PDB file of C-alpha atoms in Angstrom:
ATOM      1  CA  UNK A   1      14.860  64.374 -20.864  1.00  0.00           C
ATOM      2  CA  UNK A   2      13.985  65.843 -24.197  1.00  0.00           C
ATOM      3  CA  UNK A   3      14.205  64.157 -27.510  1.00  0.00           C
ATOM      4  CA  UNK A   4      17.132  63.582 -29.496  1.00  0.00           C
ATOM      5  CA  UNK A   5      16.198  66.735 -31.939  1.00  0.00           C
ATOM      6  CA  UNK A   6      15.756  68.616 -28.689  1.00  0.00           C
ATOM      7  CA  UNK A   7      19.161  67.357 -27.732  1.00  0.00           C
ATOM      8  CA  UNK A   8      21.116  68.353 -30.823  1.00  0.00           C
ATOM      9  CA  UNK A   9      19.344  71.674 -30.721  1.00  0.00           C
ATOM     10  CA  UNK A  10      20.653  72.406 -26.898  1.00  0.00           C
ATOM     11  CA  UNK A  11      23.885  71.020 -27.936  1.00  0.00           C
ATOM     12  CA  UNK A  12      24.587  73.520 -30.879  1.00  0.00           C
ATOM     13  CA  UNK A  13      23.280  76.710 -28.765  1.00  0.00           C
ATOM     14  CA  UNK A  14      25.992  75.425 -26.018  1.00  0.00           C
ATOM     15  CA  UNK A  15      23.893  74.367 -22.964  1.00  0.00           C
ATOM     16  CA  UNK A  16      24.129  70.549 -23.543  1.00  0.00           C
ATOM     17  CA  UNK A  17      27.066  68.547 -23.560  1.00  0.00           C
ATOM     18  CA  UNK A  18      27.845  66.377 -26.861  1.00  0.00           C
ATOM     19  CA  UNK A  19      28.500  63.635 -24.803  1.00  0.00           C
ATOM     20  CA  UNK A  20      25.124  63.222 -24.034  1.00  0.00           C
ATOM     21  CA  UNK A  21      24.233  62.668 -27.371  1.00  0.00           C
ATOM     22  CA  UNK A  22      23.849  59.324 -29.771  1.00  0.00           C
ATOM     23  CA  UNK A  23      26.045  59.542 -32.505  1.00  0.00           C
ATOM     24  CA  UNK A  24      25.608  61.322 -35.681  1.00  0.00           C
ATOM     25  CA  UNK A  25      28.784  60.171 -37.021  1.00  0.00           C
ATOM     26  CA  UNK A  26      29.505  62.122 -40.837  1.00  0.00           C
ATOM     27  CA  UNK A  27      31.993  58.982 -41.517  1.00  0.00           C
ATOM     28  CA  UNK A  28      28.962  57.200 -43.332  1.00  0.00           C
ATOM     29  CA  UNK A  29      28.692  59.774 -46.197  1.00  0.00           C
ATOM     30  CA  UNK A  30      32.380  58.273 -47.491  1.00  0.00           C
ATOM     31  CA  UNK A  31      31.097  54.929 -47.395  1.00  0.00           C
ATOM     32  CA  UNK A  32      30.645  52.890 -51.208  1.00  0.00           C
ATOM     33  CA  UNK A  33      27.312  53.786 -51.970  1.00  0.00           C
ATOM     34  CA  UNK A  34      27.027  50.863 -54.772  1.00  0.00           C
ATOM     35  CA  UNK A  35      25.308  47.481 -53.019  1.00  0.00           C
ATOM     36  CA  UNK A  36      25.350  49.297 -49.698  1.00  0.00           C
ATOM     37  CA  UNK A  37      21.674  49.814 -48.647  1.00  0.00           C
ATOM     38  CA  UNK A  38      23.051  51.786 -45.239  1.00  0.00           C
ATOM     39  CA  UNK A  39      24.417  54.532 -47.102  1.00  0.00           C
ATOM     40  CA  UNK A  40      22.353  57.349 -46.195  1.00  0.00           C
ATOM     41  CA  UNK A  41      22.545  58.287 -49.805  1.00  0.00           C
ATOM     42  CA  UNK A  42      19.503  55.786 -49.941  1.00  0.00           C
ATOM     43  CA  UNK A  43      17.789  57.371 -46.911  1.00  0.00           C
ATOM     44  CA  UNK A  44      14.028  58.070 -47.680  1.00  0.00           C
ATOM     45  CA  UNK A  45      15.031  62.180 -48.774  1.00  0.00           C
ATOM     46  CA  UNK A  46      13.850  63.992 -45.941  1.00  0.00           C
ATOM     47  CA  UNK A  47      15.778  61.302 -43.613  1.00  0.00           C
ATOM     48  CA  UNK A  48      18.883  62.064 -45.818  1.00  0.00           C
ATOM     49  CA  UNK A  49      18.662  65.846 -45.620  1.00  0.00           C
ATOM     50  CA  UNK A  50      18.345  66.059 -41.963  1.00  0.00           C
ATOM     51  CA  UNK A  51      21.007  63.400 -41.458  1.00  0.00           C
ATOM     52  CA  UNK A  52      23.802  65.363 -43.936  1.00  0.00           C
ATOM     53  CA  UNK A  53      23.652  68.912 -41.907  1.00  0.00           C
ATOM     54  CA  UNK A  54      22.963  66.929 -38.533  1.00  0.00           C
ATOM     55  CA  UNK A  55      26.425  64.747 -39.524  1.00  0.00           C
ATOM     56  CA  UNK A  56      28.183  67.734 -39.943  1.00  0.00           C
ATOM     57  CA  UNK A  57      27.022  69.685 -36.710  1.00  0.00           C
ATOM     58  CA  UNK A  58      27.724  66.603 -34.866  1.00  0.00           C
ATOM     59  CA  UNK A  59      31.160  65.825 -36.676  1.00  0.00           C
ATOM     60  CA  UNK A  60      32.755  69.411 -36.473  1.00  0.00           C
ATOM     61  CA  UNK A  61      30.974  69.632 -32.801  1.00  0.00           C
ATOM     62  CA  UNK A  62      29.878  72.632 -33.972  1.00  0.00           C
ATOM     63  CA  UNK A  63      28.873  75.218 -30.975  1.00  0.00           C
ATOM     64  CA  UNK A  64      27.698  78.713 -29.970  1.00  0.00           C
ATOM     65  CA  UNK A  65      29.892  81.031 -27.959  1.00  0.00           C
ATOM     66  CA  UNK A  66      29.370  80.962 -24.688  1.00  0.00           C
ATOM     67  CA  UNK A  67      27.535  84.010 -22.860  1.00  0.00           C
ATOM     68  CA  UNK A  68      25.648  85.247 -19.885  1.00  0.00           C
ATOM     69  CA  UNK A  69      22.871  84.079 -21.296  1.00  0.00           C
ATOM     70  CA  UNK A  70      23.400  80.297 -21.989  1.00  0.00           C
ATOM     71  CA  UNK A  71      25.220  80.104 -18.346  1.00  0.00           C
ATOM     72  CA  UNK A  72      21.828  81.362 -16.814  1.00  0.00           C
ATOM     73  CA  UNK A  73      20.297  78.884 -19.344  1.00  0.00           C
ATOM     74  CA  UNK A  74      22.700  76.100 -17.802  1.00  0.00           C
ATOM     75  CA  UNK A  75      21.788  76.769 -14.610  1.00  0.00           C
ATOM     76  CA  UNK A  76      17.836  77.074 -15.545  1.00  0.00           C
ATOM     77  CA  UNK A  77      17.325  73.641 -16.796  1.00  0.00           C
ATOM     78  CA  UNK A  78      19.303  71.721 -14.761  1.00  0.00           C
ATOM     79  CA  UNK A  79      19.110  69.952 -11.639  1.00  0.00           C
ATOM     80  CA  UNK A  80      22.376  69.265 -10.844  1.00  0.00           C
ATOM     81  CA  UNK A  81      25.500  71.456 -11.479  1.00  0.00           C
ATOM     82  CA  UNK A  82      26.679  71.514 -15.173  1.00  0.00           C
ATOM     83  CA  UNK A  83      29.967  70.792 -14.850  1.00  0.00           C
ATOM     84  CA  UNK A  84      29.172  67.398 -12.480  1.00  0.00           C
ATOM     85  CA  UNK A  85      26.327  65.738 -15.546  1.00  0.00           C
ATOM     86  CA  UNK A  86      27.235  62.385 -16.441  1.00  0.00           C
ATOM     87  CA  UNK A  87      26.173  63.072 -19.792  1.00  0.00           C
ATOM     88  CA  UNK A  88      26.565  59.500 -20.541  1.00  0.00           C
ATOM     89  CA  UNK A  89      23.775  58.548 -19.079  1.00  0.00           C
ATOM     90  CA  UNK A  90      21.287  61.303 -20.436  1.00  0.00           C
ATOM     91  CA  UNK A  91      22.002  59.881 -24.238  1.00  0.00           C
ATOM     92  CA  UNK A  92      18.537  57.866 -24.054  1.00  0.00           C
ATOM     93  CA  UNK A  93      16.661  59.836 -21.626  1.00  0.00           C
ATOM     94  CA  UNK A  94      13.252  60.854 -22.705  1.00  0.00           C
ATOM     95  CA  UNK A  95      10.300  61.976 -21.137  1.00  0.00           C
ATOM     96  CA  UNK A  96       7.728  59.461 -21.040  1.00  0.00           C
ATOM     97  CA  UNK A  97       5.216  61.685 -22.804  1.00  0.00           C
ATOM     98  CA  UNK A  98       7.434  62.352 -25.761  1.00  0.00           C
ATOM     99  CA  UNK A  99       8.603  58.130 -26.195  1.00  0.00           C
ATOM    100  CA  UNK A 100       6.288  57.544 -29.143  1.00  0.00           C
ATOM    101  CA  UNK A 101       8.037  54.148 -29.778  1.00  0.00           C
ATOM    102  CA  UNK A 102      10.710  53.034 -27.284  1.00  0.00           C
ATOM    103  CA  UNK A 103      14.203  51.828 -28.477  1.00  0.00           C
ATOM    104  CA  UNK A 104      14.963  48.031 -29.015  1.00  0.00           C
ATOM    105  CA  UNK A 105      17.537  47.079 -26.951  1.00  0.00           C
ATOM    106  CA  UNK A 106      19.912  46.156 -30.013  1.00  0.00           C
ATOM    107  CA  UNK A 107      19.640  50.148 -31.088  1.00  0.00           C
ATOM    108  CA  UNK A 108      20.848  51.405 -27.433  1.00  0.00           C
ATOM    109  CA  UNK A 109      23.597  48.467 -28.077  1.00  0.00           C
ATOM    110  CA  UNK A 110      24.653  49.631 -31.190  1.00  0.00           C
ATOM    111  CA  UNK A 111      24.747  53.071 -29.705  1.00  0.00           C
ATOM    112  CA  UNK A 112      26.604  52.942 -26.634  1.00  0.00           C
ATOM    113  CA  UNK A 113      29.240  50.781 -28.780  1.00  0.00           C
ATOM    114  CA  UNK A 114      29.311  53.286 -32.097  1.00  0.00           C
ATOM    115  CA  UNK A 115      29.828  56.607 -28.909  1.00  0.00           C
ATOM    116  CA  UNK A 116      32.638  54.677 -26.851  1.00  0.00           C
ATOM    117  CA  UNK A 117      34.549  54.020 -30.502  1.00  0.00           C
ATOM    118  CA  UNK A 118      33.940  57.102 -32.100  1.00  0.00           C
ATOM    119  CA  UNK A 119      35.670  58.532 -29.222  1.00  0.00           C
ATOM    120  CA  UNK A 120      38.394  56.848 -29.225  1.00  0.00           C
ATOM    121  CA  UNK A 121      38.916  56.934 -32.514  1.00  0.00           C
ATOM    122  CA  UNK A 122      38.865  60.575 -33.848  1.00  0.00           C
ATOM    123  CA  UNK A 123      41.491  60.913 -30.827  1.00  0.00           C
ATOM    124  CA  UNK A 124      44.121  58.999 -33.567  1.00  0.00           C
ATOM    125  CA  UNK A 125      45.533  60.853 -36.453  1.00  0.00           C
ATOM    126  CA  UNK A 126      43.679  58.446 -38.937  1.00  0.00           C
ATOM    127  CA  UNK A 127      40.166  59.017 -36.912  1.00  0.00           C
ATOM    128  CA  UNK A 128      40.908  62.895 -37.502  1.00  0.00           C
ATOM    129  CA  UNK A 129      42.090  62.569 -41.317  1.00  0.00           C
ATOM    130  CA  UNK A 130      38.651  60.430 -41.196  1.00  0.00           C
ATOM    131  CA  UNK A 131      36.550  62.926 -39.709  1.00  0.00           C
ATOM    132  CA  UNK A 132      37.663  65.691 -41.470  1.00  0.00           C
ATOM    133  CA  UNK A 133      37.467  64.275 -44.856  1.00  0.00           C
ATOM    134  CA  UNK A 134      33.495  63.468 -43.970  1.00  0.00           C
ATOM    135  CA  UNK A 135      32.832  66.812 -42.624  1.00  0.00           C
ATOM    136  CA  UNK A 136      34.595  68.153 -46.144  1.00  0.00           C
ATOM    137  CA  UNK A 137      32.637  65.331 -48.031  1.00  0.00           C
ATOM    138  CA  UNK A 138      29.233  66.632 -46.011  1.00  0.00           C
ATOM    139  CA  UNK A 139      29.827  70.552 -46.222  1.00  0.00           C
ATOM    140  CA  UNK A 140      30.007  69.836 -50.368  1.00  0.00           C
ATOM    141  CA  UNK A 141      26.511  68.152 -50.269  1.00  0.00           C
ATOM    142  CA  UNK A 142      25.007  70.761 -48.088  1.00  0.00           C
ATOM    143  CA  UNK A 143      26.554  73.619 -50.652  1.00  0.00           C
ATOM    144  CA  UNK A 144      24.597  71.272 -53.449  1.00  0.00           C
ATOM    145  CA  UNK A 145      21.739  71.138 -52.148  1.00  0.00           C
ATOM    146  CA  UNK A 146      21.554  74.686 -51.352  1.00  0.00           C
ATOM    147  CA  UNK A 147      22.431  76.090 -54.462  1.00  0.00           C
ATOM    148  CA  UNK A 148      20.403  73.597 -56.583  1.00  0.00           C
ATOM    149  CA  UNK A 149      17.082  75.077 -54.520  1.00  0.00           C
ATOM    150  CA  UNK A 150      18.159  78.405 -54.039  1.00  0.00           C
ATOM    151  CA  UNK A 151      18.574  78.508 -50.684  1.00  0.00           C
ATOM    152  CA  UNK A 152      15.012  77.056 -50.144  1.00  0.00           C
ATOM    153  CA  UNK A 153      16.417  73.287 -49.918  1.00  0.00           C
ATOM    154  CA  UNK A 154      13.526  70.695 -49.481  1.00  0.00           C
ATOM    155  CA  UNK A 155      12.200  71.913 -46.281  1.00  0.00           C
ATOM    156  CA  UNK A 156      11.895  74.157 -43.210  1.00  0.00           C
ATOM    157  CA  UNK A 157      13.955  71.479 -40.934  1.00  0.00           C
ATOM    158  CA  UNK A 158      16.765  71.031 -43.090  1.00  0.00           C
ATOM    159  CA  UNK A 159      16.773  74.730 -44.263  1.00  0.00           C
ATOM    160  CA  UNK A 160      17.506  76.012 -40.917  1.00  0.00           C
ATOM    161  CA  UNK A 161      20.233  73.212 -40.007  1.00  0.00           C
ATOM    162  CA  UNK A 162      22.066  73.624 -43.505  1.00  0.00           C
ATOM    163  CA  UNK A 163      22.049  77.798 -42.650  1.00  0.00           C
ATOM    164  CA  UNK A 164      23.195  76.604 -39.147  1.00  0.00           C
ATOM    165  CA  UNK A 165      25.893  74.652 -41.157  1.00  0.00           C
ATOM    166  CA  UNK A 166      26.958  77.500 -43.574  1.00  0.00           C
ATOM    167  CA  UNK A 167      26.970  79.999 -40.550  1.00  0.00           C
ATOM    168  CA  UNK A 168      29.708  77.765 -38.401  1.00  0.00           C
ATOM    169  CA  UNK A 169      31.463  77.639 -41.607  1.00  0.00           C
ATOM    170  CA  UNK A 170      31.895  80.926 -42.632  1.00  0.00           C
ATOM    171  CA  UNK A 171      29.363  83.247 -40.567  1.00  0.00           C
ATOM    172  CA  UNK A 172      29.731  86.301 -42.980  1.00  0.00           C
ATOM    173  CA  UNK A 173      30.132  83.873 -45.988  1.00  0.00           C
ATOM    174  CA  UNK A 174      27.514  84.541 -49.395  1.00  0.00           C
ATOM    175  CA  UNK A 175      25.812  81.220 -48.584  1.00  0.00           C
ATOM    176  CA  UNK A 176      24.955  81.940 -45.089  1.00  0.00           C
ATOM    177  CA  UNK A 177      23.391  85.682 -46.369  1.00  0.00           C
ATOM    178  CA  UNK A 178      21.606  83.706 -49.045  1.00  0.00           C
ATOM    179  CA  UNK A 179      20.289  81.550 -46.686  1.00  0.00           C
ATOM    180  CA  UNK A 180      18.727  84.396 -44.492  1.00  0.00           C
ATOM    181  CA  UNK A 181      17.020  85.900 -47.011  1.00  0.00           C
ATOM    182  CA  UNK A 182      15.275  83.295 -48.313  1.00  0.00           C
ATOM    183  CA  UNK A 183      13.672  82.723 -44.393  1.00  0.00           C
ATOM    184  CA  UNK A 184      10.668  84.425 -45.321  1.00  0.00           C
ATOM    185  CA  UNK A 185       9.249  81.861 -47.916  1.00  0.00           C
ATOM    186  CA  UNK A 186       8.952  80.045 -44.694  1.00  0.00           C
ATOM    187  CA  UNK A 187       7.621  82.370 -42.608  1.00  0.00           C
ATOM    188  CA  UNK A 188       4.588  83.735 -42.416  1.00  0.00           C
ATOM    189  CA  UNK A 189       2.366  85.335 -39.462  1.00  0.00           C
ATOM    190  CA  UNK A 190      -0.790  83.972 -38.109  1.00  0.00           C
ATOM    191  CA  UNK A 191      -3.570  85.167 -36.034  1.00  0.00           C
ATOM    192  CA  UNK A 192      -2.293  83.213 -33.150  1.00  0.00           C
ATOM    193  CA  UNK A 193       1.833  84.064 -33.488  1.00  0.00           C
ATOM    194  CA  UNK A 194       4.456  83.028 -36.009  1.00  0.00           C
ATOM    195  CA  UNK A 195       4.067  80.172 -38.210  1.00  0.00           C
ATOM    196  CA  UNK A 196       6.871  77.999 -40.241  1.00  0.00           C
ATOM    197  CA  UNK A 197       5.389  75.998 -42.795  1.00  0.00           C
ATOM    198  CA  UNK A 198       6.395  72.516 -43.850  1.00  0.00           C
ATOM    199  CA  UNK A 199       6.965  73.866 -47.748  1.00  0.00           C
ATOM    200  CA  UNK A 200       7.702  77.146 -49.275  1.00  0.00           C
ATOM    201  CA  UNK A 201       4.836  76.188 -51.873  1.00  0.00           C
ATOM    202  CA  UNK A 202       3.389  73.818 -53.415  1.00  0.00           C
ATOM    203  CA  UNK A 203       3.978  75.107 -57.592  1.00  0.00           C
ATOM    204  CA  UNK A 204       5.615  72.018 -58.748  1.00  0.00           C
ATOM    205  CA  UNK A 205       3.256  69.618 -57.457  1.00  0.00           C
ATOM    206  CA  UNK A 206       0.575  72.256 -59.414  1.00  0.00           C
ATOM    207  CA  UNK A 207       2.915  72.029 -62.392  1.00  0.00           C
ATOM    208  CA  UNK A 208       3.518  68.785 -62.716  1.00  0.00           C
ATOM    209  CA  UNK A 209       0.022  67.632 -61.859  1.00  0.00           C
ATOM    210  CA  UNK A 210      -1.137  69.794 -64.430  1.00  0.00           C
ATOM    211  CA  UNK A 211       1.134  68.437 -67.550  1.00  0.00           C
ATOM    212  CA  UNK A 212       0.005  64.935 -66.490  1.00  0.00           C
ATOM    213  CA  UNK A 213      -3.529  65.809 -66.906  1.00  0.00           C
ATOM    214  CA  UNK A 214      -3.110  67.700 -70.499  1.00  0.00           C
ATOM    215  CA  UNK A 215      -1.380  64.820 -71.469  1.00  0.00           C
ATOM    216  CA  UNK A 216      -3.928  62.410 -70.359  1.00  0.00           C
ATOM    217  CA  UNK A 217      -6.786  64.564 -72.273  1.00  0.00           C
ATOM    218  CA  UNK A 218      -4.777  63.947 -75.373  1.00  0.00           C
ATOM    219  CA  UNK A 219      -4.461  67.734 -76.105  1.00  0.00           C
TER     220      UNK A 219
END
């Protein structure tokens, strides 16, 4: 019954099904991006840089190896027996103290319609040539935006799913060991444990504020 992050989290470290999951389908990024206001290209940004890492997670199914540890893990947070889950029916289950605004009934249309195509689709040679063509499409944004920051990309979310990204890709790859060493602008350690923080700093905001103030003095 956890959230939909929570979900996509459990489903990359191996101990949740992607069946149980609302689609995250990569397929949009190769839509026309000119007069289409659903391209996620126009996403507000930290929407779009979750969604592009998220897209390709969900669109390469990408998954840990299995080991002692996520079995016990399996068997620790479930109920019922893995293997017998109708994972179907966990897609919109949430725990009522984490449903900050419940879905419309159109959205849990729209996504029990979007899951029963998408798998039938991507089972046809054209769904694959579709899906792998996104992924491609996705992985090149992702390599963008991490070389354009330095490895720092816009935040601590979408840092640790685009090094998630470049790991399943290539897991001894420069991009993945660029993106672990740049983990400790992030990091830093509290008196109460380890802290993440939402930025790595705040020096162009100080920059930029600054040149709009000399240039309002008239200096």
């Amino acid at each position: 019954n956890v959230p939909s992050w929570g979900k996509f989290y459990l489903c990359v470290l191996g101990v949740y099904d992607w069946k149980g999951l609302n689609p995250v389908p990569p397929e949009c990024w190769l839509s026309p991006y000119t007069f289409n206001p659903l391209h996620p290209g126009r996403f507000w940004c930290h929407c779009r840089m979750v969604y592009l890492p998220m897209s390709y997670l969900y669109g390469t199914r990408a998954t840990a190896q299995p080991t002692e540890l996520t079995e016990l893990l399996k068997q620790e947070l479930y109920i019922d027996d893995y293997d017998c889950i109708d994972w179907d029916k966990t897609r919109n289950a949430c725990a009522e103290e984490d449903l900050y605004y419940p879905h419309p009934w159109i959205q849990d249309l729209i996504w029990s319609g979007l899951s029963k195509v998408e798998q039938t689709l991507v089972k046809t040679s054209p769904g694959k040539w579709l899906r792998d063509n996104a992924c491609k499409l996705a992985m090149e944004h992702i390599h963008y935006e991490d070389e354009n920051t330095r490895y720092i990309d816009i935040g601590p979310v979408n840092k640790v799913l685009n090094m998630l990204c470049c790991w399943f890709e290539n897991p001894e790859g420069s991009a993945t060991l660029k993106h672990m060493s740049r983990l400790h602008d992030y990091l830093w350690l509290a008196e109460d444990g380890m802290k993440m923080q939402g930025y790595n700093g705040s020096q162009l905001w100080d920059c930029a504020f600054a040149v709009q103030a000399i240039v309002a003095s008239g200096l």
